[in-house]
Amino acid sequence: MQADIGLIGLAVMGENLVLNMESKGFNVAVFNRSVEVVEKFEAGRGKGKNFVFAKTLEEFVGSLKRPRKAQIMVKAGAPVDAVIAQLAPLFEAGDIIIDGGNSLWTDTQRREKALKEKGIHYFGVGVSGGEEGALKGPSIMPGGSKEGWQALAPIYQKIAAVVEGEPCCRHMGPDGAGHYVKMAHNGIEYGDMQLICEAYAILKAALNPTADEFAEIFTEWNKTDLDSFLIEITSKIFKRKDPETGKPIVDIVLDKAGQKGTGKWTVGHAVEMGVPLSVIGSAVDARILSSLKDERVAASKVLKGPETKPYTGDRAALIAAVRDALYASKIMSYAQGMVQLGHASELYNWGLNFGDIASIWRGGCIIRARFLNRITEAYRKNPGLKNLMLDPFFADALQRTQPGWRKAVQTAIEYGVASPSFSSALSYFDSYRSANLPANLLQAQRDFFGAHTFERVDKPGIFHADWYS
Ligand code: 6PG
């Protein structure tokens, strides 16, 4: 049997992806560094299916139809280079190597350049949706040559999630574009998750709902503009009880967040390009602060917050305000993420299409959400849109949600609850919509101590004031 595509690295994501490919009618070759993993798959989930269970890399390569296509699904970093070093000598010009992990886009650019010299097409492909998505239809963000994409499109577009008849997979651009878009997706994922956590924290401090009540709140929110995978799983999380203690699982999970690194990469590069990414930045910081559990416990005994009183206002109105704050902050986070993608696209000459990006995030991926339809429309209508906030639909939404947004942040402040992402989102909104900012004073300070000069509001030119006379 000749295989349409091969996959190296049979961990859960790899296994699920090949099962997805096979179920869509493709013959798939599989290989893993430890042969036992292949044997286990052959005897287990792969049994009786159209797979080539390769026991050596030579057998794997020999089974692939030309142009050969091999997807690597191993840990990002050195393991990817190690697999390429073994695979590339067995591949010929025109063949395609794909990295489907969360690799750093600059690594992908480096690898693409090196393999191009041998005529091998190298693809950095972002795959989102976790284990379930990989099996049933992920969102796929491929980056690589147009020629290579023609050979890959029939496979990837068939295994991707489908929304309104469109596969959640489009060619993002050359070299590192796919991995960059996936990284930005993950940054937005960080923002979305933190915003949900802040909504939870504010409501908990002011109203103290039970886990079942929280489940109900999120179930209701999921019927609104907030309709999304992350809100849906949040409502499910609140319903789940710990079998050992009978308590809601959410109450026994330790409040220390982990992170593998894509959020930090996103923020780091935004800073390097001079793009404000405060919502995602604050979400990364919040994870870091949460991980300082021991320090926080010690500090909580020394540093006291405000005296709080039971909430006397209208409960339903506060829940609605927090909902609005979540939605508005989410718009800010996506607005910033899209600006970042625009800058990266210019920097690397990728020609990213924001309508396409938003459209393939509508299904399959972790950030999938109903409002991505609106973002898709906004960029399809106006590909040169400077900031998502300026699209009429979103400008209206921000106008409508603004009172609730401010009320939610005020409540957080009143109760001494940290709401870094709600607050930074609101500050971004207030800064961006301000014709005047206090940077006049800042420029004066710079000129005072460093003679850095300033421009004037009343005439053109560059000026320096005599501050010391
Ligand atoms: C996805 C996820 C996926 C993964 C991240 C989580 O799109 O399917 O983003 O890539 O869950 O690795 O990253 P953290 O460990 O940094 O939260």
XYZ file of C-alpha atoms and ligand atoms in Angstrom, residues 102 127-130 182 185-186 189-190 258-262 287 366, ligand 1:
34
model
C 3.743 24.531 18.371
C -2.999 22.706 14.552
C -5.502 23.713 17.192
C -8.276 21.870 18.925
C -6.551 19.569 21.351
C -0.985 29.621 15.651
C -4.109 32.102 18.399
C -2.575 30.769 21.591
C -6.470 31.806 24.035
C -4.513 33.036 27.083
C 1.047 26.448 34.056
C 2.170 27.534 30.605
C 4.234 26.012 27.869
C 5.477 29.259 26.369
C 3.449 30.361 23.357
C -0.412 33.107 35.105
C -9.749 26.361 21.272
C -4.615 24.431 20.911
C -3.929 24.734 22.210
C -2.734 23.871 22.365
C -2.294 23.700 23.800
C -1.383 24.753 24.295
C -1.667 25.224 25.687
O -4.747 25.376 20.148
O -5.024 23.297 20.688
O -3.511 26.059 22.264
O -1.757 24.323 21.492
O -3.328 23.449 24.649
O -0.137 24.135 24.281
O -0.636 26.023 26.075
P -0.225 26.357 27.558
O 0.349 25.102 28.154
O 0.797 27.396 27.371
O -1.457 26.795 28.281
